Amino acid sequence: LAADSLHAMHMAVFGLGDSSYAKYNTVARRLHARLLQLGAVDIIDRGLGDDQHELGYHGALNPWLDRLWVALLQLEPFLLPLGFSIDDSPKPTPPKYLVRIVASDGVSQPSRLHSFYDPPKTALDASRLIQATLTKNERLTAADWSQDVRHIELALPASAPVYSAGDIALLYPENVDVATIDRFLNATLQLPPTTWLAIERVDGNALDLPPLVTAGELMRKYLDVFGTPRRTSSVSIE
């Protein structure tokens, strides 16, 4: 293509990536460079979203969108109908789950329908599960960083099966700061940790959470309650 093939084209490029990877936002960088080579003109500077940002890619996207609309309206003042305003402020997304209280303290507990710690159906039966010893647990990210990435090593007993290509190890994380979780549930949500909750998906699809769980167990074993909430985080409690 000729160097001026896209001389009449205006462009705005925003890439989605993760700076923990060596080739961070490579597609957006290369696409932007190629468009410039062909004569395209930037409306605004290229934007790069980083999933490592404490707000995820929205940390870069939100201010980039604000600048984009300003630049577009300067380029095309009559782009939008008269009196039309743009509101790109964060808004709640439709809830994915419906959560109902089904029992409280002092009420007989309903039978358990699910356990997060049940072995997957494709795994060995429980009688053949192998216990491993944790020999190394080293944090790789800085102590003041919001994400906690670790290097973990496990020692298997001599009787353990030999590892084969394709084998996987499943780690079931748990929030160990139970005192903080209990204070949050009691003081903020006014929900005792032993309260039973029934959970269902609004869209009727297969549930990726236990259908019946206590509030304390939900916070400890299933939700990243100590992580930074994303713009798309939304749960409906009824």
CSV table of C-alpha atoms in Angstrom, one decimal:
chain,number,residue,atom,x,y,z
A,1,LEU,CA,0.0,0.0,0.0
A,2,ALA,CA,1.1,3.5,-0.7
A,3,ALA,CA,2.3,5.6,2.3
A,4,ASP,CA,-0.7,8.0,1.8
A,5,SER,CA,-3.3,5.3,1.4
A,6,LEU,CA,-5.2,6.4,4.6
A,7,HIS,CA,-4.3,10.1,4.5
A,8,ALA,CA,-8.0,11.0,4.7
A,9,MET,CA,-8.7,8.8,7.7
A,10,HIS,CA,-8.9,10.0,11.3
A,11,MET,CA,-8.3,7.3,14.0
A,12,ALA,CA,-8.4,6.7,17.7
A,13,VAL,CA,-6.8,3.5,19.0
A,14,PHE,CA,-7.2,2.1,22.5
A,15,GLY,CA,-5.7,-1.3,23.4
A,16,LEU,CA,-6.5,-3.8,26.1
A,17,GLY,CA,-3.6,-5.5,27.7
A,18,ASP,CA,-1.8,-6.7,30.8
A,19,SER,CA,1.6,-5.2,31.7
A,20,SER,CA,2.6,-8.4,33.5
A,21,TYR,CA,3.2,-9.9,30.0
A,22,ALA,CA,6.4,-9.2,28.0
A,23,LYS,CA,4.5,-8.2,24.9
A,24,TYR,CA,2.2,-5.7,26.6
A,25,ASN,CA,-0.6,-4.3,24.3
A,26,THR,CA,1.4,-5.5,21.2
A,27,VAL,CA,-1.7,-5.6,18.9
A,28,ALA,CA,-2.7,-2.0,19.6
A,29,ARG,CA,0.8,-0.8,19.3
A,30,ARG,CA,1.4,-2.5,16.0
A,31,LEU,CA,-2.0,-1.5,14.6
A,32,HIS,CA,-1.4,2.1,15.5
A,33,ALA,CA,2.1,2.2,14.0
A,34,ARG,CA,0.8,0.6,10.8
A,35,LEU,CA,-2.1,3.1,10.4
A,36,LEU,CA,0.4,6.0,10.9
A,37,GLN,CA,2.6,4.5,8.2
A,38,LEU,CA,-0.3,4.6,5.8
A,39,GLY,CA,-1.0,8.2,6.5
A,40,ALA,CA,-3.9,8.0,9.1
A,41,VAL,CA,-4.1,10.9,11.5
A,42,ASP,CA,-4.6,10.6,15.3
A,43,ILE,CA,-7.7,12.2,16.8
A,44,ILE,CA,-6.1,11.8,20.2
A,45,ASP,CA,-3.1,10.0,21.6
A,46,ARG,CA,-3.2,6.2,21.6
A,47,GLY,CA,-4.6,4.7,24.8
A,48,LEU,CA,-3.4,1.5,26.5
A,49,GLY,CA,-5.5,-0.2,29.0
A,50,ASP,CA,-3.6,-2.2,31.7
A,51,ASP,CA,-5.3,-5.0,33.6
A,52,GLN,CA,-2.7,-4.5,36.3
A,53,HIS,CA,-4.0,-1.0,37.1
A,54,GLU,CA,-5.9,-0.9,40.4
A,55,LEU,CA,-9.0,0.0,38.4
A,56,GLY,CA,-8.3,-2.5,35.6
A,57,TYR,CA,-8.3,-1.2,32.0
A,58,HIS,CA,-10.9,1.4,33.1
A,59,GLY,CA,-8.1,3.3,34.8
A,60,ALA,CA,-6.9,4.4,31.4
A,61,LEU,CA,-10.1,4.0,29.4
A,62,ASN,CA,-12.3,6.4,31.3
A,63,PRO,CA,-10.1,9.5,30.9
A,64,TRP,CA,-9.3,8.5,27.3
A,65,LEU,CA,-13.0,8.4,26.5
A,66,ASP,CA,-13.4,11.9,28.0
A,67,ARG,CA,-10.7,13.2,25.7
A,68,LEU,CA,-12.0,11.3,22.7
A,69,TRP,CA,-15.5,13.0,22.9
A,70,VAL,CA,-13.9,16.4,23.2
A,71,ALA,CA,-11.7,15.8,20.2
A,72,LEU,CA,-14.6,14.3,18.1
A,73,LEU,CA,-16.8,17.3,18.8
A,74,GLN,CA,-14.0,19.7,17.9
A,75,LEU,CA,-13.5,17.8,14.6
A,76,GLU,CA,-17.2,17.4,13.8
A,77,PRO,CA,-19.2,20.0,15.8
A,78,PHE,CA,-22.5,18.7,14.4
A,79,LEU,CA,-21.7,15.0,15.0
A,80,LEU,CA,-24.5,14.8,17.6
A,81,PRO,CA,-28.1,16.0,17.5
A,82,LEU,CA,-28.7,19.5,19.0
A,83,GLY,CA,-29.0,19.3,22.8
A,84,PHE,CA,-27.6,15.7,23.0
A,85,SER,CA,-25.2,15.2,25.9
A,86,ILE,CA,-22.7,12.5,26.5
A,87,ASP,CA,-22.4,10.8,29.9
A,88,ASP,CA,-19.7,8.2,30.1
A,89,SER,CA,-19.6,8.2,33.9
A,90,PRO,CA,-19.5,4.7,35.5
A,91,LYS,CA,-23.0,3.1,35.9
A,92,PRO,CA,-24.1,-0.2,37.5
A,93,THR,CA,-24.3,-3.1,35.2
A,94,PRO,CA,-27.3,-5.5,35.3
A,95,PRO,CA,-27.0,-7.9,38.3
A,96,LYS,CA,-25.9,-11.5,37.5
A,97,TYR,CA,-27.0,-13.1,40.7
A,98,LEU,CA,-30.1,-13.0,43.0
A,99,VAL,CA,-29.2,-13.6,46.6
A,100,ARG,CA,-31.9,-14.4,49.2
A,101,ILE,CA,-31.7,-14.9,52.9
A,102,VAL,CA,-33.2,-18.3,53.7
A,103,ALA,CA,-32.2,-18.7,57.4
A,104,SER,CA,-30.7,-16.7,60.2
A,105,ASP,CA,-29.1,-17.4,63.6
A,106,GLY,CA,-31.0,-19.9,65.6
A,107,VAL,CA,-32.9,-21.4,62.7
A,108,SER,CA,-32.3,-24.9,61.6
A,109,GLN,CA,-29.7,-25.1,58.8
A,110,PRO,CA,-31.0,-26.3,55.4
A,111,SER,CA,-29.2,-29.3,53.9
A,112,ARG,CA,-26.1,-28.5,52.0
A,113,LEU,CA,-26.5,-28.7,48.2
A,114,HIS,CA,-23.0,-27.9,47.2
A,115,SER,CA,-19.4,-27.7,48.5
A,116,PHE,CA,-16.7,-25.6,47.0
A,117,TYR,CA,-14.2,-28.1,48.3
A,118,ASP,CA,-15.7,-31.1,46.6
A,119,PRO,CA,-13.2,-32.6,44.1
A,120,PRO,CA,-14.2,-31.9,40.5
A,121,LYS,CA,-16.0,-34.8,38.8
A,122,THR,CA,-13.1,-35.4,36.6
A,123,ALA,CA,-10.6,-35.9,39.5
A,124,LEU,CA,-9.8,-38.9,41.5
A,125,ASP,CA,-12.3,-40.0,44.1
A,126,ALA,CA,-11.9,-38.5,47.6
A,127,SER,CA,-10.3,-41.7,48.9
A,128,ARG,CA,-7.4,-41.4,46.5
A,129,LEU,CA,-6.7,-37.7,46.9
A,130,ILE,CA,-3.1,-36.9,47.8
A,131,GLN,CA,-2.1,-34.4,50.4
A,132,ALA,CA,0.9,-32.2,49.6
A,133,THR,CA,3.2,-30.2,51.9
A,134,LEU,CA,3.7,-26.5,51.2
A,135,THR,CA,7.4,-25.9,51.0
A,136,LYS,CA,7.6,-22.4,49.5
A,137,ASN,CA,5.2,-19.5,49.5
A,138,GLU,CA,7.0,-16.4,48.2
A,139,ARG,CA,5.3,-13.2,47.3
A,140,LEU,CA,6.5,-11.9,43.9
A,141,THR,CA,4.7,-8.5,43.8
A,142,ALA,CA,5.7,-5.6,45.9
A,143,ALA,CA,4.3,-5.4,49.4
A,144,ASP,CA,2.5,-2.2,48.7
A,145,TRP,CA,0.9,-3.4,45.4
A,146,SER,CA,-2.8,-4.3,45.4
A,147,GLN,CA,-2.4,-7.7,43.7
A,148,ASP,CA,-0.7,-10.5,45.6
A,149,VAL,CA,1.1,-12.8,43.1
A,150,ARG,CA,3.0,-15.7,44.7
A,151,HIS,CA,5.5,-18.4,43.8
A,152,ILE,CA,4.3,-21.6,45.4
A,153,GLU,CA,6.1,-25.0,45.7
A,154,LEU,CA,4.5,-28.2,46.9
A,155,ALA,CA,6.2,-31.4,48.0
A,156,LEU,CA,4.4,-34.6,47.1
A,157,PRO,CA,4.8,-37.9,49.1
A,158,ALA,CA,6.9,-40.7,47.5
A,159,SER,CA,3.7,-42.6,46.9
A,160,ALA,CA,2.2,-39.9,44.7
A,161,PRO,CA,1.6,-40.7,41.0
A,162,VAL,CA,4.2,-39.5,38.6
A,163,TYR,CA,3.4,-36.2,36.9
A,164,SER,CA,2.3,-36.5,33.3
A,165,ALA,CA,2.0,-33.9,30.6
A,166,GLY,CA,-1.5,-32.3,30.9
A,167,ASP,CA,-1.9,-32.9,34.6
A,168,ILE,CA,-3.2,-30.0,36.6
A,169,ALA,CA,-3.1,-28.9,40.2
A,170,LEU,CA,-6.1,-27.1,41.7
A,171,LEU,CA,-5.6,-24.5,44.4
A,172,TYR,CA,-8.6,-23.4,46.5
A,173,PRO,CA,-7.9,-19.9,47.9
A,174,GLU,CA,-9.4,-18.6,51.1
A,175,ASN,CA,-9.5,-15.2,52.7
A,176,VAL,CA,-7.9,-15.8,56.1
A,177,ASP,CA,-8.7,-12.4,57.7
A,178,VAL,CA,-11.9,-13.8,59.2
A,179,ALA,CA,-12.2,-11.1,61.8
A,180,THR,CA,-12.3,-8.3,59.2
A,181,ILE,CA,-14.9,-10.2,57.2
A,182,ASP,CA,-17.1,-10.8,60.2
A,183,ARG,CA,-16.9,-7.1,61.2
A,184,PHE,CA,-17.9,-6.1,57.6
A,185,LEU,CA,-20.8,-8.5,57.6
A,186,ASN,CA,-22.1,-7.5,61.1
A,187,ALA,CA,-21.4,-3.8,61.0
A,188,THR,CA,-21.9,-2.8,57.3
A,189,LEU,CA,-24.4,-5.4,56.0
A,190,GLN,CA,-25.9,-6.2,59.4
A,191,LEU,CA,-25.7,-9.8,58.3
A,192,PRO,CA,-24.4,-12.4,60.8
A,193,PRO,CA,-21.7,-14.6,59.2
A,194,THR,CA,-23.8,-17.7,59.9
A,195,THR,CA,-26.8,-16.4,57.9
A,196,TRP,CA,-27.7,-18.8,55.1
A,197,LEU,CA,-28.0,-17.4,51.6
A,198,ALA,CA,-29.6,-18.9,48.5
A,199,ILE,CA,-28.0,-17.8,45.3
A,200,GLU,CA,-29.2,-18.1,41.7
A,201,ARG,CA,-28.2,-16.6,38.4
A,202,VAL,CA,-30.6,-14.1,37.0
A,203,ASP,CA,-30.2,-15.4,33.4
A,204,GLY,CA,-30.9,-19.0,34.5
A,205,ASN,CA,-27.5,-20.3,33.3
A,206,ALA,CA,-25.4,-22.8,35.3
A,207,LEU,CA,-24.4,-21.4,38.6
A,208,ASP,CA,-20.6,-20.9,39.3
A,209,LEU,CA,-21.3,-20.3,43.0
A,210,PRO,CA,-22.8,-22.7,45.6
A,211,PRO,CA,-26.6,-22.4,45.5
A,212,LEU,CA,-26.7,-22.5,49.3
A,213,VAL,CA,-23.9,-21.0,51.5
A,214,THR,CA,-23.5,-19.0,54.7
A,215,ALA,CA,-22.6,-15.3,54.3
A,216,GLY,CA,-19.2,-15.9,56.1
A,217,GLU,CA,-18.3,-18.8,53.8
A,218,LEU,CA,-19.3,-16.8,50.7
A,219,MET,CA,-16.9,-14.0,51.7
A,220,ARG,CA,-14.1,-16.3,52.8
A,221,LYS,CA,-14.0,-18.9,50.0
A,222,TYR,CA,-15.7,-17.4,46.9
A,223,LEU,CA,-15.4,-13.6,46.7
A,224,ASP,CA,-12.3,-11.5,46.3
A,225,VAL,CA,-13.4,-9.1,49.1
A,226,PHE,CA,-9.9,-7.7,49.7
A,227,GLY,CA,-9.3,-6.9,46.0
A,228,THR,CA,-10.1,-3.6,44.2
A,229,PRO,CA,-13.6,-3.6,42.9
A,230,ARG,CA,-13.9,-3.3,39.1
A,231,ARG,CA,-16.4,-1.0,37.3
A,232,THR,CA,-18.3,-4.1,36.2
A,233,SER,CA,-18.7,-5.5,39.8
A,234,SER,CA,-22.4,-5.8,40.5
A,235,VAL,CA,-24.3,-8.1,42.8
A,236,SER,CA,-28.0,-7.9,43.7
A,237,ILE,CA,-29.0,-8.8,47.2
A,238,GLU,CA,-32.7,-9.2,47.9
